[in-house]
Amino acid sequence: MNLNVQGPKVYFSFDLFGLTIDVTQTAVTLLAVTVILILLAFFIGRGLKKRPGGFQVIVEKLVTMLYNLVEDTMGKHNLKFAPYIGTLFLSSIIGTLLGMTQIFRSATADLSVTLAWAIVTSVMVWYSNIKNFGVKTWLKGFTEPIVVMTPMNIVSEIAQPVSMAFRHFGNVAGGSVLTSLVYAALAVLSNLLFGWLPGLIGEIPFMQAGIPAFLSIYFDLFSGFVQALVFSLLTMVYVGSANPPPEELPEKKKKGKEKA
């Protein structure tokens, strides 16, 4: 049984400012995701009508559901984050689904992708906390409830993006590895059961028919959708907590918001 579950393949490399840049399967997949999202935005947005047809009604319903979800989770004052949340969710879903084509590798099966998304979320949280409450209050938060908790609070702050990244990556990558192992094991079983048949019939992997497809549907479709939703919800919760309603902001920040 020859099974390879290594990381993304490197297509080619080039030097840039003294650094070696590797163009991997993941990079190509993310480029494809970007192109797909741009094309979707172009074709969906160019033919909008005041009296929408069936397709436009469905699109508007999905957009309304997104904004309602953001409003319910983050508050009406944070609706400006809805486009980012929608892009994050679609990037995750499309990046995972492209792995089913056997042409691309699932982007979310690469830790560097989910970790980059999680770091962006953490940076947004830190920026929002500093903007809304000030640097002094943000730094003071690491010493609460008592000063001796400072190291634990710092570790917790670092663990937040790490846990988000590993949760998403682990479920998708684990499903891909499990599917590959089952697929290889069924090939061996098929050879043991039917390898004695004469000619090409004995070489047909009968046992591989059906089961890997069902596993792929579960791990790529169902699990991929759930993980994308969970990642987006966690992003909304963390960013929303750093952007409370205007009435909960300090007086100086509240006045600044009202002037803006």
CSV table of C-alpha atoms in Angstrom, one decimal, residues 131-236:
chain,number,residue,atom,x,y,z
A,131,LYS,CA,-9.5,52.2,19.5
A,132,ASN,CA,-12.6,51.9,21.8
A,133,PHE,CA,-10.9,51.8,25.3
A,134,GLY,CA,-7.4,53.1,24.8
A,135,VAL,CA,-4.0,51.4,25.0
A,136,LYS,CA,-3.8,51.9,28.8
A,137,THR,CA,-7.1,50.1,29.5
A,138,TRP,CA,-6.2,47.3,27.0
A,139,LEU,CA,-2.9,46.7,28.7
A,140,LYS,CA,-4.5,46.9,32.1
A,141,GLY,CA,-6.9,44.1,31.1
A,142,PHE,CA,-4.1,41.6,31.1
A,143,THR,CA,-3.6,42.2,34.8
A,144,GLU,CA,-7.2,41.5,35.8
A,145,PRO,CA,-8.6,40.2,38.1
A,146,ILE,CA,-5.2,40.2,39.9
A,147,VAL,CA,-1.6,41.0,38.7
A,148,VAL,CA,-0.4,37.4,39.1
A,149,MET,CA,-2.8,36.4,36.4
A,150,THR,CA,-0.9,38.4,33.8
A,151,PRO,CA,1.1,35.5,32.3
A,152,MET,CA,-2.0,33.4,32.1
A,153,ASN,CA,-4.0,36.2,30.4
A,154,ILE,CA,-1.2,36.7,27.8
A,155,VAL,CA,-1.1,32.9,27.1
A,156,SER,CA,-4.9,32.9,26.7
A,157,GLU,CA,-4.7,35.8,24.3
A,158,ILE,CA,-2.2,33.9,22.2
A,159,ALA,CA,-4.1,30.6,22.5
A,160,GLN,CA,-7.3,32.2,21.0
A,161,PRO,CA,-6.1,32.4,17.4
A,162,VAL,CA,-4.1,29.1,17.7
A,163,SER,CA,-7.2,27.2,18.9
A,164,MET,CA,-9.4,28.7,16.1
A,165,ALA,CA,-6.8,27.8,13.5
A,166,PHE,CA,-6.2,24.2,14.7
A,167,ARG,CA,-9.9,23.5,15.1
A,168,HIS,CA,-10.7,24.4,11.5
A,169,PHE,CA,-7.5,22.9,10.1
A,170,GLY,CA,-7.7,19.7,12.2
A,171,ASN,CA,-11.2,18.8,11.1
A,172,VAL,CA,-10.6,19.3,7.4
A,173,ALA,CA,-7.1,17.8,7.2
A,174,GLY,CA,-8.1,14.9,9.5
A,175,GLY,CA,-11.0,14.1,7.2
A,176,SER,CA,-8.8,14.1,4.2
A,177,VAL,CA,-6.2,11.8,5.8
A,178,LEU,CA,-9.0,9.5,7.0
A,179,THR,CA,-10.5,9.3,3.6
A,180,SER,CA,-7.2,8.6,2.0
A,181,LEU,CA,-6.5,5.8,4.5
A,182,VAL,CA,-9.8,4.2,4.0
A,183,TYR,CA,-9.4,4.5,0.2
A,184,ALA,CA,-6.0,2.8,0.3
A,185,ALA,CA,-7.2,0.1,2.7
A,186,LEU,CA,-10.2,-0.7,0.4
A,187,ALA,CA,-7.7,-1.1,-2.5
A,188,VAL,CA,-5.8,-3.7,-0.5
A,189,LEU,CA,-9.0,-5.5,0.5
A,190,SER,CA,-10.3,-5.5,-3.1
A,191,ASN,CA,-7.0,-7.1,-4.2
A,192,LEU,CA,-7.3,-9.8,-1.6
A,193,LEU,CA,-10.9,-10.7,-2.4
A,194,PHE,CA,-10.9,-10.3,-6.2
A,195,GLY,CA,-7.2,-10.4,-7.2
A,196,TRP,CA,-7.5,-14.0,-8.1
A,197,LEU,CA,-9.9,-13.3,-11.0
A,198,PRO,CA,-8.4,-13.6,-14.4
A,199,GLY,CA,-7.2,-10.7,-16.6
A,200,LEU,CA,-8.2,-7.1,-16.0
A,201,ILE,CA,-11.2,-8.0,-13.9
A,202,GLY,CA,-8.9,-8.9,-11.0
A,203,GLU,CA,-7.3,-5.5,-11.1
A,204,ILE,CA,-10.6,-3.6,-10.8
A,205,PRO,CA,-10.9,-2.1,-7.2
A,206,PHE,CA,-14.5,-3.1,-6.6
A,207,MET,CA,-14.3,-2.3,-2.9
A,208,GLN,CA,-13.4,1.3,-3.5
A,209,ALA,CA,-16.8,2.1,-5.1
A,210,GLY,CA,-19.1,4.2,-3.0
A,211,ILE,CA,-17.6,4.3,0.5
A,212,PRO,CA,-14.9,6.9,-0.2
A,213,ALA,CA,-17.5,9.1,-2.0
A,214,PHE,CA,-19.8,9.1,1.1
A,215,LEU,CA,-16.8,9.9,3.4
A,216,SER,CA,-15.8,12.8,1.1
A,217,ILE,CA,-19.4,14.1,1.1
A,218,TYR,CA,-19.4,14.1,4.9
A,219,PHE,CA,-15.9,15.5,5.6
A,220,ASP,CA,-15.8,18.0,2.6
A,221,LEU,CA,-19.4,19.1,2.4
A,222,PHE,CA,-21.0,18.7,5.9
A,223,SER,CA,-17.9,19.1,8.1
A,224,GLY,CA,-16.5,21.8,5.9
A,225,PHE,CA,-19.7,23.8,6.1
A,226,VAL,CA,-19.9,23.4,9.9
A,227,GLN,CA,-16.3,24.4,10.4
A,228,ALA,CA,-16.7,27.5,8.2
A,229,LEU,CA,-19.8,28.5,10.1
A,230,VAL,CA,-18.1,27.9,13.5
A,231,PHE,CA,-15.0,29.9,12.5
A,232,SER,CA,-17.2,32.8,11.3
A,233,LEU,CA,-19.3,32.7,14.5
A,234,LEU,CA,-16.2,32.8,16.7
A,235,THR,CA,-14.9,35.7,14.7
A,236,MET,CA,-18.2,37.5,15.2
